[in-house]
Amino acid sequence: MGNAADADGRPEMLRLENLDTDIAPPRAAIEATLEAVGRDDANSYLPFLGIHALRGAAAERVSRTTGVDYDPDAQCIVSAGGLSGVLNTLLALIEPGDEVVITDPAYAGLLNRIRLSGGVPRLVRLVVTHDRWRLDLDALRDAVSPRTKVILTMSPSMPSGIVHTRAEWQAITEAAERADAWILHDAAMERILFTDDPVLHPASFDGMSERVITVGAVSKEYRMIGWRVGWIVGPKRIMNDIGLVSLTNVVCQVGIAMPGAAAALIAEDDGVAAATAEWKTRRDIIVKEMRDLPVVVPDGGWSLLIDTVALGMRPDLAAERLFRHGAIAATPMIGWGQEDCAGRYLRFVFANEPVARLEGLRERIRQSWSL
């Protein structure tokens, strides 16, 4: 869909298919990156696990969120982006055939990284309650078994935008304890919240810090997609294994990008609050435009889903019609979970189009779908 939109050339094409954003990164991050380009120490394989300034800033970020004191030298590794960190952690944790519990819908990239690492995804359905997503706690209990090695979490999640409640987190952490499983938490969007609730992190729950591994990145909150920098923070007993996988799989991170990432993490104003307010405004205009359609309202993140099957269309056909007749690029969620759950939905990303271009969206949808 992204390639098709690039090739199309129509200036009116709404780019709602890809997780980009037009909101600039922190100025401090750009300046630190530009300065690093000319430095010899930034043009190096070393240090293999990331520069100390970034490991310190990332460990401090996770410590501040969780209330757990993490040692940057023994409990933090820099990864070449968040998803690289997820894959390397999965490779360190599981053996072929081990089960990994994850919600449905889920990012296809996470599902495929579970498979690449030899794991078997066990999908837990999200259900729609009052136009918002909720975790099916009965389905969670049924999915977790003695074969469960990892519960892979994300809140806000992509593509759904679910933000787990305290009760949902409590159920997740209790399930991990019963199965003696790890929780691998993808925290890429944890501060992109459209509610007034504080950030909830599984490592902050009683007794969980020794089984929770956090993967973060500068891509979403800090708007630094092209830097490809993330971090892995977790218990000392597993970090050496993850470090060995990282060395084998990627070798090192982007040297000239790490100083910019460190600068973003310690910036006095990282711009996350202002960016989140703007993304919320864009979410609100799409929800308003589509208020008579089966849209599930996200409580955070960059995207929302519409149930096109409820309108009598498979999401791939709905996407084709939108592209041809409405100049809207959107992504069908086929392959992002089970056919009768994720496979019902079409995804709209609202991070990369300003409000002025989103106005009138409903009429373009009407013309495309004859609604």
XYZ file of C-alpha atoms in Angstrom:
371
model
C 0.000 0.000 0.000
C 2.858 2.363 0.793
C 4.510 1.614 -2.551
C 1.210 2.116 -4.364
C 0.633 5.466 -2.656
C 4.179 6.593 -3.487
C 3.640 5.677 -7.145
C 0.161 7.187 -7.391
C 1.246 10.804 -7.315
C -2.114 12.384 -6.477
C -1.452 15.306 -4.091
C -4.808 14.699 -2.400
C -3.835 11.140 -1.411
C -4.264 10.747 2.356
C -1.354 8.724 3.740
C -3.145 6.782 6.455
C -1.309 3.519 5.755
C 2.138 3.955 7.287
C 3.477 4.631 10.790
C 5.269 7.839 9.941
C 4.713 11.232 11.504
C 5.185 14.768 10.263
C 5.934 16.133 13.764
C 9.621 16.966 14.124
C 12.011 15.212 16.530
C 13.411 17.102 19.523
C 15.781 19.845 18.392
C 18.426 18.615 20.839
C 18.368 15.199 19.142
C 18.934 16.686 15.694
C 21.792 18.873 16.899
C 23.516 16.018 18.727
C 23.205 13.789 15.658
C 24.653 16.407 13.328
C 27.589 16.873 15.692
C 28.162 13.113 15.917
C 28.467 12.702 12.142
C 31.916 14.311 12.242
C 33.240 12.340 15.230
C 35.449 9.288 14.841
C 34.074 7.596 17.963
C 30.580 7.671 16.439
C 31.889 5.871 13.336
C 32.677 2.659 15.166
C 31.458 -0.826 16.014
C 32.242 -0.068 19.637
C 30.945 -0.244 22.255
C 28.997 -3.309 21.087
C 26.139 -2.914 23.573
C 25.727 0.850 23.132
C 27.308 4.060 24.369
C 27.192 4.585 28.118
C 25.363 7.931 27.894
C 22.445 6.283 26.104
C 22.389 3.196 28.311
C 22.301 5.463 31.341
C 19.512 7.620 29.950
C 17.425 4.611 28.910
C 17.880 2.824 32.241
C 16.892 6.019 34.042
C 13.813 6.389 31.825
C 12.591 2.859 32.649
C 13.529 3.232 36.334
C 11.507 6.432 36.574
C 8.478 4.770 34.985
C 8.567 1.544 36.997
C 10.044 2.537 40.349
C 12.677 -0.186 39.839
C 16.353 0.776 40.087
C 18.073 -0.496 36.914
C 21.869 -0.574 36.531
C 22.729 0.823 33.072
C 25.863 -1.307 32.761
C 24.346 -4.633 33.814
C 20.665 -4.216 32.931
C 20.459 -2.137 29.748
C 21.456 -2.877 26.161
C 21.029 -0.566 23.176
C 19.349 -2.148 20.165
C 19.103 -1.163 16.501
C 15.498 -0.077 16.918
C 12.742 -1.425 19.122
C 11.767 -4.377 16.935
C 15.377 -5.536 16.764
C 15.305 -5.506 20.548
C 12.100 -7.574 20.570
C 13.524 -10.181 18.193
C 16.831 -10.462 20.029
C 15.019 -10.866 23.343
C 12.720 -13.555 21.945
C 15.728 -15.423 20.525
C 17.309 -15.356 23.981
C 14.154 -16.479 25.806
C 12.482 -19.228 23.830
C 13.184 -22.596 22.266
C 11.355 -23.942 19.187
C 7.763 -24.757 20.067
C 7.517 -22.495 23.107
C 4.320 -20.460 23.171
C 4.133 -16.666 23.237
C 0.843 -15.065 24.288
C -0.107 -11.879 22.443
C -3.314 -9.937 21.831
C -5.440 -10.120 18.681
C -5.246 -7.757 16.796
C -1.451 -7.535 17.031
C 1.231 -5.952 14.887
C 2.124 -8.449 12.164
C 5.799 -7.643 12.721
C 5.543 -8.891 16.302
C 3.696 -12.043 15.250
C 6.328 -12.800 12.641
C 9.198 -12.182 15.050
C 7.641 -14.748 17.375
C 7.656 -17.197 14.460
C 11.193 -16.267 13.380
C 12.469 -17.044 16.861
C 10.827 -20.488 16.799
C 7.869 -19.560 18.971
C 4.170 -20.277 18.523
C 1.821 -17.259 18.883
C -1.180 -17.814 21.164
C -3.677 -15.090 20.374
C -5.896 -13.479 23.013
C -8.855 -11.686 21.540
C -9.536 -8.037 22.249
C -13.230 -7.273 22.536
C -15.107 -4.051 21.800
C -16.950 -2.548 24.766
C -18.633 0.852 24.401
C -16.658 1.548 21.195
C -13.323 0.827 22.891
C -11.036 -2.180 23.126
C -10.834 -4.346 26.221
C -8.802 -7.464 26.931
C -10.844 -10.687 27.172
C -9.666 -11.897 30.580
C -11.267 -15.325 30.175
C -9.452 -15.781 26.873
C -6.197 -14.732 28.563
C -6.621 -17.392 31.240
C -7.364 -20.020 28.589
C -4.348 -19.043 26.465
C -1.742 -19.284 29.231
C -0.512 -22.817 29.896
C 2.629 -24.676 31.051
C 3.880 -24.252 27.460
C 3.782 -20.446 27.775
C 7.276 -18.972 27.930
C 6.541 -15.309 27.178
C 3.597 -12.916 27.338
C 4.293 -10.135 24.811
C 2.542 -6.900 25.775
C 2.168 -3.411 24.309
C 0.149 -0.517 25.740
C -0.874 1.542 23.872
C -0.855 -1.260 21.347
C -0.445 -1.037 17.616
C -2.699 -1.317 15.634
C -5.595 -1.280 18.113
C -4.646 1.601 20.421
C -5.781 -0.303 23.514
C -4.399 1.032 26.802
C -4.545 -1.668 29.448
C -6.379 -0.902 32.664
C -4.907 -1.731 36.057
C -7.243 -4.743 36.265
C -5.996 -6.004 32.905
C -2.372 -5.567 33.931
C -3.103 -7.378 37.172
C -4.536 -10.305 35.216
C -1.515 -10.333 32.879
C 1.020 -10.302 35.693
C -0.842 -13.015 37.618
C -0.967 -15.164 34.480
C 2.793 -14.762 34.020
C 3.418 -15.815 37.597
C 1.188 -18.893 37.276
C 3.005 -20.018 34.140
C 6.449 -18.921 35.387
C 6.667 -16.948 32.137
C 8.470 -13.788 31.112
C 6.639 -10.597 30.221
C 8.244 -8.912 27.229
C 6.836 -5.389 27.211
C 7.023 -3.265 24.068
C 6.942 0.255 25.508
C 7.372 2.103 22.206
C 4.231 4.215 22.700
C 3.674 4.143 26.453
C 3.384 7.923 26.883
C 1.161 8.486 23.819
C -1.991 8.433 25.933
C -5.279 10.178 25.194
C -6.632 9.594 28.696
C -5.738 11.350 31.930
C -4.464 8.106 33.439
C -0.797 7.647 34.391
C 1.486 5.242 32.557
C 1.102 1.705 33.917
C 4.061 -0.634 33.470
C 4.069 -4.357 34.343
C 7.445 -4.155 36.118
C 5.913 -1.810 38.688
C 3.548 -4.523 39.974
C 4.593 -6.408 43.107
C 7.189 -9.098 42.457
C 7.299 -8.549 38.700
C 10.615 -6.778 38.171
C 12.469 -10.116 37.938
C 10.319 -11.402 35.086
C 9.609 -8.228 33.027
C 11.847 -7.156 30.147
C 11.165 -3.725 28.664
C 11.931 -2.769 25.068
C 11.738 0.912 24.204
C 12.703 3.093 21.249
C 12.927 6.698 20.098
C 10.884 6.033 16.942
C 7.359 6.919 18.079
C 7.304 9.160 21.163
C 10.389 11.100 20.088
C 9.449 11.068 16.367
C 12.894 9.650 15.461
C 11.964 6.840 13.074
C 15.068 7.071 10.907
C 17.530 6.860 13.808
C 16.798 3.132 14.425
C 17.708 3.216 18.113
C 16.042 1.316 20.936
C 16.901 -0.236 24.278
C 16.312 -3.402 26.275
C 16.079 -3.175 30.072
C 15.548 -6.178 32.327
C 16.745 -8.465 35.118
C 20.480 -9.134 35.341
C 19.979 -12.893 35.026
C 18.908 -12.646 31.368
C 20.726 -9.577 30.032
C 23.997 -11.358 29.216
C 22.109 -13.824 27.005
C 20.284 -11.003 25.241
C 23.592 -9.202 24.763
C 25.142 -12.280 23.137
C 22.197 -12.576 20.751
C 22.499 -8.877 19.919
C 26.167 -9.284 19.062
C 25.432 -12.278 16.869
C 22.350 -10.905 15.138
C 23.050 -7.198 14.543
C 26.596 -6.674 15.942
C 26.031 -3.043 16.888
C 23.728 -0.057 16.645
C 23.829 3.034 14.420
C 26.839 4.873 15.847
C 25.945 8.362 14.637
C 22.353 7.952 15.885
C 23.028 7.073 19.518
C 24.146 10.550 20.685
C 20.933 12.006 19.268
C 18.853 9.361 21.028
C 20.604 10.083 24.307
C 19.970 13.803 23.836
C 16.266 13.144 23.269
C 15.971 11.106 26.441
C 17.527 13.789 28.635
C 16.065 16.842 26.856
C 14.326 19.348 29.110
C 11.446 19.407 26.630
C 11.246 16.273 24.519
C 8.036 17.416 22.834
C 6.100 14.246 23.702
C 3.253 16.072 25.451
C 2.741 18.539 22.602
C 2.973 15.812 19.966
C 0.496 13.639 21.852
C -1.970 16.524 22.063
C -1.739 16.976 18.296
C -2.159 13.249 17.609
C -5.206 13.232 19.891
C -6.717 16.105 17.915
C -6.212 14.133 14.709
C -7.751 11.038 16.287
C -10.722 13.094 17.373
C -11.363 14.515 13.898
C -11.320 11.026 12.343
C -13.659 9.690 15.033
C -15.978 12.660 14.484
C -15.934 12.224 10.713
C -16.680 8.489 11.065
C -19.056 8.636 14.017
C -21.788 6.666 12.200
C -19.384 3.864 11.210
C -18.092 0.879 13.251
C -14.865 2.541 14.423
C -13.139 1.416 17.621
C -11.809 4.472 19.447
C -8.142 4.150 20.490
C -7.043 5.444 23.900
C -3.475 5.970 22.705
C -0.990 5.322 19.927
C -1.063 6.323 16.287
C -3.824 4.293 14.662
C -7.446 3.217 14.807
C -9.431 0.368 13.264
C -12.769 0.199 11.465
C -14.749 -3.036 11.122
C -15.406 -3.179 7.383
C -16.890 -6.680 7.569
C -19.745 -5.129 9.569
C -20.292 -2.931 6.500
C -20.339 -5.938 4.173
C -16.757 -5.652 2.830
C -13.530 -7.523 3.393
C -10.890 -5.021 4.545
C -8.690 -5.621 1.497
C -11.605 -4.807 -0.833
C -12.485 -1.791 1.315
C -8.874 -0.584 1.076
C -8.857 -1.020 -2.709
C -12.024 1.031 -3.105
C -10.746 3.777 -0.805
C -7.509 3.992 -2.745
C -9.129 4.104 -6.182
C -12.160 6.290 -5.493
C -11.281 8.278 -2.374
C -7.507 8.815 -2.657
C -7.058 7.244 0.800
C -4.266 4.770 1.543
C -5.156 2.432 4.436
C -3.968 -1.004 5.512
C -6.139 -4.135 5.839
C -5.431 -6.117 8.985
C -5.475 -9.522 7.295
C -2.615 -11.502 8.842
C -2.538 -9.341 11.970
C -4.419 -11.956 13.984
C -7.273 -14.378 13.465
C -9.536 -13.900 10.460
C -12.625 -13.427 12.630
C -10.923 -10.808 14.814
C -8.100 -8.718 13.326
C -9.087 -9.869 9.834
C -12.304 -7.828 10.054
C -10.540 -4.473 10.279
C -8.957 -1.731 8.199
C -6.324 0.477 9.851
C -6.113 4.263 9.635
C -2.883 5.888 10.894
C -3.489 9.471 12.030
C 0.097 10.433 12.932
C 1.162 11.780 9.549
C -1.740 13.885 8.234
C -2.698 17.329 9.626
C -6.256 18.104 10.680
C -6.910 20.298 7.640
C -6.361 17.351 5.306
C -8.457 14.986 7.439
C -11.554 17.175 7.258
C -14.018 15.810 4.732
C -12.786 12.244 5.246
C -16.355 10.948 5.708
C -17.479 12.167 2.288
C -14.518 10.491 0.591
C -15.389 7.265 2.397
C -19.043 7.595 1.349
C -18.099 7.994 -2.290
C -15.721 5.038 -2.132
C -17.995 2.635 -0.298
C -21.387 3.961 -1.497
C -22.528 4.498 2.086
